[in-house]
Amino acid sequence: MMQEILTSFASMLFKWPTRPIAATAALVIASTTTPGVSEYFQPNSTGIKLQNGYERVYIQPFGNHGMRVRTSIMRDPTGYEWSALLDPPLEGPGGNNGLNYDIGIPFQGSATIRNGNIVASVNLGVLSFFRVESNGSTTLLTKEYTDTKAIAPRFYTQDFRSSSFQSQFDFASEPDEQFYGAGQQACCLDHSVNKKGQVVDLINFNSHVTLPVYMSNKGYLQYFNMPSQGRIEFGTFRTRHVASEATVVDYYITTASPGDYDALQEQFTAVTGRQPIPPDFILGYQQSKLRYFNQTQIIDLAQRFHDEQVNVSLIVVDFFAWKFQGDWSFNPEFWPDPEGMAATVRRLTGAEMMVSLWPSMEDLSVNYLPTQAQGLLATTRDGTGISDSFAGVYTRLIDSTNPAAREFLWKRLNDSYYSAGIHNFWIDQADGGTLGEAFENNGQAISQIPYARAFSQYFIGTQEAAGKMYPWFHQQAINEGFANLTGKDISIQCDHMSLTRSTFVGGQRFCSYLWSGDTDSRFDVLLQQITVGVSVAASGISSWTLDIGGFEGLNVDTDEGRELFVRWLSMGVFLPYMRAHGDRSCSLPPDPRQSFANRCPNEPWSYGEANFVIIKKYIALRYQLKPYVKRLFEMLQQTGKTIMRPLYYDFALSDPFVVTGTQTNNPKIVHQFMMGPRILVAPVGELGATSKEVYLPILSDTAKNQGFTWTHWWTDKDFGTGGKLVAIDAPLDEIPVFYLGLKSDILNGFL
């Protein structure tokens, strides 16, 4: 059957229609004669509408080489459903919210539309997507999965109490097809880059920021523009997307030549947004821990950085600096002069400050009654709004999906922090539904009891239908505040930033960066974070970092803990952001005067004298690399070019071992990454190791023609054009790193 479709499709693809387009059961072609390879094939149709009984299917050109598909039952989509797509897109055709079409086809109708190099073909009601190759031939990307005995590829289950439905959409895949992306999966066992064979739960909680977007090694990217909870099943013969609740199924697909993942990202970020360039200061070393618990500690910390002559760019105040959850202000008993503190930090170190905010609201907060009275808190299906508990109190959530709630939140942040010179904000625990975890009763022994998660309800809908966008709107609240207060266009360049533990597709268009949540402090987790980082990057979000040292389980008094921190920090030098944070263990008891007042240190000088020398060396290297890092962010803003790059990005076309190693998630491949196009990083993830076997991929012909070879960062020894494993000395102060081209070009940001 598929061969018949391909043959029929290929024979008619480039013919003009011989009569006006109208509703018909016959095959309808929307295309013109084949243009030259260098020309962009502009769509000559606004779209197709398939009226499939009570189901409506809209197919429209969207962005460069892209299609957007929206389906609904019983009634048409409005075109104004909640969406992370930019409408119109930054680049390419389509948009303006409309559901325009000029081809109407009935039940089991057929039609074809082309946009650039992507073709959407409906044959007897079944939708397929093809790529047009440079010679005019076509390659099947994917199609709705059909079989003699199979559930319909577009399947809906409607609850009688609501006009919404659960959806299940199936697409055909090849057994050896590879899928990348799907966001950030939770710590700490998943070391995969290729997601084939996995089930990815679409739900937000600590460290788990899965996203309904994936790239295929066949040369396409597919994104479900739906903030619904659900799952993606990467099966042997089909890929299934399940949304727990929706009123419209909305997805986007784009194509590029196999192996050209930068093109896929360029097209994808053109329809979902591009990362603004971060301010220079935040590209340096960021100092944080759980937690500095009074103003004196912060000033003493800044003084020590000054005295030790160690660069620091950002100093962070973690949670419970407030009196009550939901105050969004300092407790004056311990933080009497925030403005003076920020000024002192800046004078001593040049560093900016960041402060933590949680979405939780307790009854004793000064903001509780005003937010309740104005309807600014999320509610629950049983009406109380209580969604979790923490530190001995029940908590509700500020409803950041409500524009009025975002305005209220920003006003409190401005009055308490921004106006005092603290301009950067840490969005913590705002994962949605509960207070940040996969379970209820956060922080209590009874959290192991499997209570159902709260049925949270927001301004934009239910947790099931829209909950994955909850953290995204927190980012938007701060972005709106930045923009409105300063009057600046911050879509290209940021002055300040927010740090977030969760996000949704399109979160990259905010002045914000994601971190991987509360990870375990273990060597194997250090390596697992590589696969996490490159998977997030393959999902369109390069503005990412982690807790150097891991969050929990590192004892600063032990040799093992100290070695782990240095190894992790050496990798952090080569991440988009270099950020030390964690809840450390040591022999010091907590301060009894405050909640969560951990006195254990996490500063560069906290890990022994010998290690302090090494840590200073790595921090200094980070500042040497700042021009390179800044250039990577400029390229990210301009074209969506990924910063933290899995090896398949740059070597899938030149190195078969990279292809097979990625397919099988071979640690020799997936535990290495490229920092931009010029630096290969192979972190050490083994206690006591003094050497490491590093795989140097085969360079492309283009790289070889430029005279590039793999050169060891620390010795400048030339290792040739790759295709081999090399044993490299790896003392604590020399993380295995190789570079291409001239090191001086890299350090000057010339690419």
mmCIF file of N, CA, C and O in Angstrom, residues 155 157 165-171 199-203 212 224 226-233 239-246 249 464 468:
data_model
loop_
_atom_site.group_PDB
_atom_site.id
_atom_site.type_symbol
_atom_site.label_atom_id
_atom_site.label_comp_id
_atom_site.label_asym_id
_atom_site.label_seq_id
_atom_site.Cartn_x
_atom_site.Cartn_y
_atom_site.Cartn_z
ATOM 1 N N PHE A 155 -6.913 9.255 17.330
ATOM 2 C CA PHE A 155 -7.885 8.587 18.191
ATOM 3 C C PHE A 155 -8.223 9.500 19.359
ATOM 4 O O PHE A 155 -7.334 10.064 20.008
ATOM 5 N N THR A 157 -10.783 10.160 22.924
ATOM 6 C CA THR A 157 -11.688 9.627 23.940
ATOM 7 C C THR A 157 -12.263 10.803 24.705
ATOM 8 O O THR A 157 -11.517 11.561 25.337
ATOM 9 N N PHE A 165 -11.081 16.277 25.423
ATOM 10 C CA PHE A 165 -10.922 14.852 25.152
ATOM 11 C C PHE A 165 -9.486 14.436 25.435
ATOM 12 O O PHE A 165 -8.584 15.271 25.553
ATOM 13 N N GLN A 166 -9.270 13.133 25.546
ATOM 14 C CA GLN A 166 -7.926 12.579 25.524
ATOM 15 C C GLN A 166 -7.605 12.205 24.087
ATOM 16 O O GLN A 166 -8.467 11.679 23.366
ATOM 17 N N SER A 167 -6.379 12.474 23.649
ATOM 18 C CA SER A 167 -5.997 12.159 22.272
ATOM 19 C C SER A 167 -4.840 11.172 22.255
ATOM 20 O O SER A 167 -4.005 11.144 23.166
ATOM 21 N N GLN A 168 -4.803 10.395 21.193
ATOM 22 C CA GLN A 168 -3.734 9.419 20.976
ATOM 23 C C GLN A 168 -3.418 9.427 19.488
ATOM 24 O O GLN A 168 -4.227 9.013 18.666
ATOM 25 N N PHE A 169 -2.242 9.941 19.139
ATOM 26 C CA PHE A 169 -1.850 10.072 17.742
ATOM 27 C C PHE A 169 -0.644 9.181 17.472
ATOM 28 O O PHE A 169 0.368 9.258 18.170
ATOM 29 N N ASP A 170 -0.737 8.363 16.430
ATOM 30 C CA ASP A 170 0.307 7.393 16.097
ATOM 31 C C ASP A 170 0.947 7.725 14.758
ATOM 32 O O ASP A 170 0.243 8.007 13.773
ATOM 33 N N PHE A 171 2.281 7.655 14.730
ATOM 34 C CA PHE A 171 3.042 7.894 13.516
ATOM 35 C C PHE A 171 4.005 6.738 13.280
ATOM 36 O O PHE A 171 4.598 6.204 14.219
ATOM 37 N N VAL A 199 9.494 5.156 26.898
ATOM 38 C CA VAL A 199 8.247 5.876 27.139
ATOM 39 C C VAL A 199 8.609 7.102 27.967
ATOM 40 O O VAL A 199 9.193 6.983 29.049
ATOM 41 N N VAL A 200 8.304 8.274 27.460
ATOM 42 C CA VAL A 200 8.643 9.525 28.122
ATOM 43 C C VAL A 200 7.371 10.127 28.696
ATOM 44 O O VAL A 200 6.441 10.468 27.950
ATOM 45 N N ASP A 201 7.315 10.239 30.014
ATOM 46 C CA ASP A 201 6.148 10.818 30.676
ATOM 47 C C ASP A 201 6.181 12.332 30.552
ATOM 48 O O ASP A 201 7.170 12.978 30.944
ATOM 49 N N LEU A 202 5.114 12.900 30.040
ATOM 50 C CA LEU A 202 5.009 14.349 29.881
ATOM 51 C C LEU A 202 4.342 14.928 31.124
ATOM 52 O O LEU A 202 3.123 15.124 31.190
ATOM 53 N N ILE A 203 5.158 15.178 32.123
ATOM 54 C CA ILE A 203 4.701 15.748 33.381
ATOM 55 C C ILE A 203 5.897 16.434 34.016
ATOM 56 O O ILE A 203 7.036 15.982 33.846
ATOM 57 N N PRO A 212 7.488 17.825 24.526
ATOM 58 C CA PRO A 212 6.917 17.019 23.433
ATOM 59 C C PRO A 212 7.510 17.375 22.077
ATOM 60 O O PRO A 212 6.811 17.748 21.138
ATOM 61 N N PHE A 224 4.721 18.626 19.355
ATOM 62 C CA PHE A 224 3.311 18.717 19.716
ATOM 63 C C PHE A 224 3.114 19.975 20.547
ATOM 64 O O PHE A 224 3.553 20.058 21.701
ATOM 65 N N MET A 226 1.300 21.424 22.554
ATOM 66 C CA MET A 226 0.227 21.169 23.514
ATOM 67 C C MET A 226 0.840 21.083 24.907
ATOM 68 O O MET A 226 1.731 20.268 25.147
ATOM 69 N N PRO A 227 0.386 21.908 25.856
ATOM 70 C CA PRO A 227 0.927 21.860 27.218
ATOM 71 C C PRO A 227 0.289 20.778 28.085
ATOM 72 O O PRO A 227 0.346 20.844 29.314
ATOM 73 N N SER A 228 -0.310 19.793 27.454
ATOM 74 C CA SER A 228 -1.009 18.734 28.187
ATOM 75 C C SER A 228 -0.025 17.775 28.841
ATOM 76 O O SER A 228 1.060 17.519 28.324
ATOM 77 N N GLN A 229 -0.425 17.224 29.965
ATOM 78 C CA GLN A 229 0.271 16.062 30.488
ATOM 79 C C GLN A 229 -0.055 14.867 29.599
ATOM 80 O O GLN A 229 -1.059 14.861 28.880
ATOM 81 N N GLY A 230 0.795 13.860 29.643
ATOM 82 C CA GLY A 230 0.583 12.689 28.807
ATOM 83 C C GLY A 230 1.854 11.886 28.693
ATOM 84 O O GLY A 230 2.598 11.743 29.665
ATOM 85 N N ARG A 231 2.152 11.424 27.478
ATOM 86 C CA ARG A 231 3.379 10.635 27.290
ATOM 87 C C ARG A 231 3.683 10.527 25.795
ATOM 88 O O ARG A 231 2.810 10.739 24.944
ATOM 89 N N ILE A 232 4.950 10.201 25.510
ATOM 90 C CA ILE A 232 5.376 9.841 24.167
ATOM 91 C C ILE A 232 5.952 8.438 24.239
ATOM 92 O O ILE A 232 6.809 8.154 25.086
ATOM 93 N N GLU A 233 5.483 7.566 23.352
ATOM 94 C CA GLU A 233 5.977 6.190 23.298
ATOM 95 C C GLU A 233 6.782 6.021 22.008
ATOM 96 O O GLU A 233 6.230 6.096 20.910
ATOM 97 N N THR A 239 5.479 5.751 16.700
ATOM 98 C CA THR A 239 5.672 6.730 17.762
ATOM 99 C C THR A 239 4.298 7.262 18.134
ATOM 100 O O THR A 239 3.553 7.734 17.265
ATOM 101 N N ARG A 240 3.979 7.181 19.408
ATOM 102 C CA ARG A 240 2.635 7.571 19.868
ATOM 103 C C ARG A 240 2.733 8.748 20.831
ATOM 104 O O ARG A 240 3.507 8.727 21.786
ATOM 105 N N HIS A 241 1.945 9.773 20.558
ATOM 106 C CA HIS A 241 1.797 10.898 21.474
ATOM 107 C C HIS A 241 0.421 10.821 22.114
ATOM 108 O O HIS A 241 -0.601 10.719 21.412
ATOM 109 N N VAL A 242 0.377 10.852 23.447
ATOM 110 C CA VAL A 242 -0.873 10.802 24.204
ATOM 111 C C VAL A 242 -0.994 12.085 25.017
ATOM 112 O O VAL A 242 -0.071 12.454 25.754
ATOM 113 N N ALA A 243 -2.105 12.784 24.868
ATOM 114 C CA ALA A 243 -2.421 13.960 25.683
ATOM 115 C C ALA A 243 -3.573 13.618 26.609
ATOM 116 O O ALA A 243 -4.623 13.150 26.153
ATOM 117 N N SER A 244 -3.385 13.855 27.900
ATOM 118 C CA SER A 244 -4.429 13.505 28.873
ATOM 119 C C SER A 244 -5.698 14.306 28.670
ATOM 120 O O SER A 244 -6.805 13.805 28.885
ATOM 121 N N GLU A 245 -5.541 15.568 28.273
ATOM 122 C CA GLU A 245 -6.720 16.412 28.046
ATOM 123 C C GLU A 245 -6.371 17.462 27.011
ATOM 124 O O GLU A 245 -5.311 18.090 27.073
ATOM 125 N N ALA A 246 -7.258 17.667 26.055
ATOM 126 C CA ALA A 246 -7.050 18.672 25.013
ATOM 127 C C ALA A 246 -8.398 19.051 24.416
ATOM 128 O O ALA A 246 -9.384 18.315 24.538
ATOM 129 N N VAL A 249 -5.761 19.083 18.996
ATOM 130 C CA VAL A 249 -4.428 18.512 18.829
ATOM 131 C C VAL A 249 -3.696 19.390 17.824
ATOM 132 O O VAL A 249 -4.202 19.671 16.734
ATOM 133 N N GLU A 464 -4.049 18.813 33.902
ATOM 134 C CA GLU A 464 -3.957 17.799 32.855
ATOM 135 C C GLU A 464 -3.869 18.424 31.463
ATOM 136 O O GLU A 464 -3.125 17.957 30.597
ATOM 137 N N LYS A 468 1.772 21.817 31.890
ATOM 138 C CA LYS A 468 3.179 21.885 31.528
ATOM 139 C C LYS A 468 3.634 23.302 31.188
ATOM 140 O O LYS A 468 4.834 23.574 31.116
#
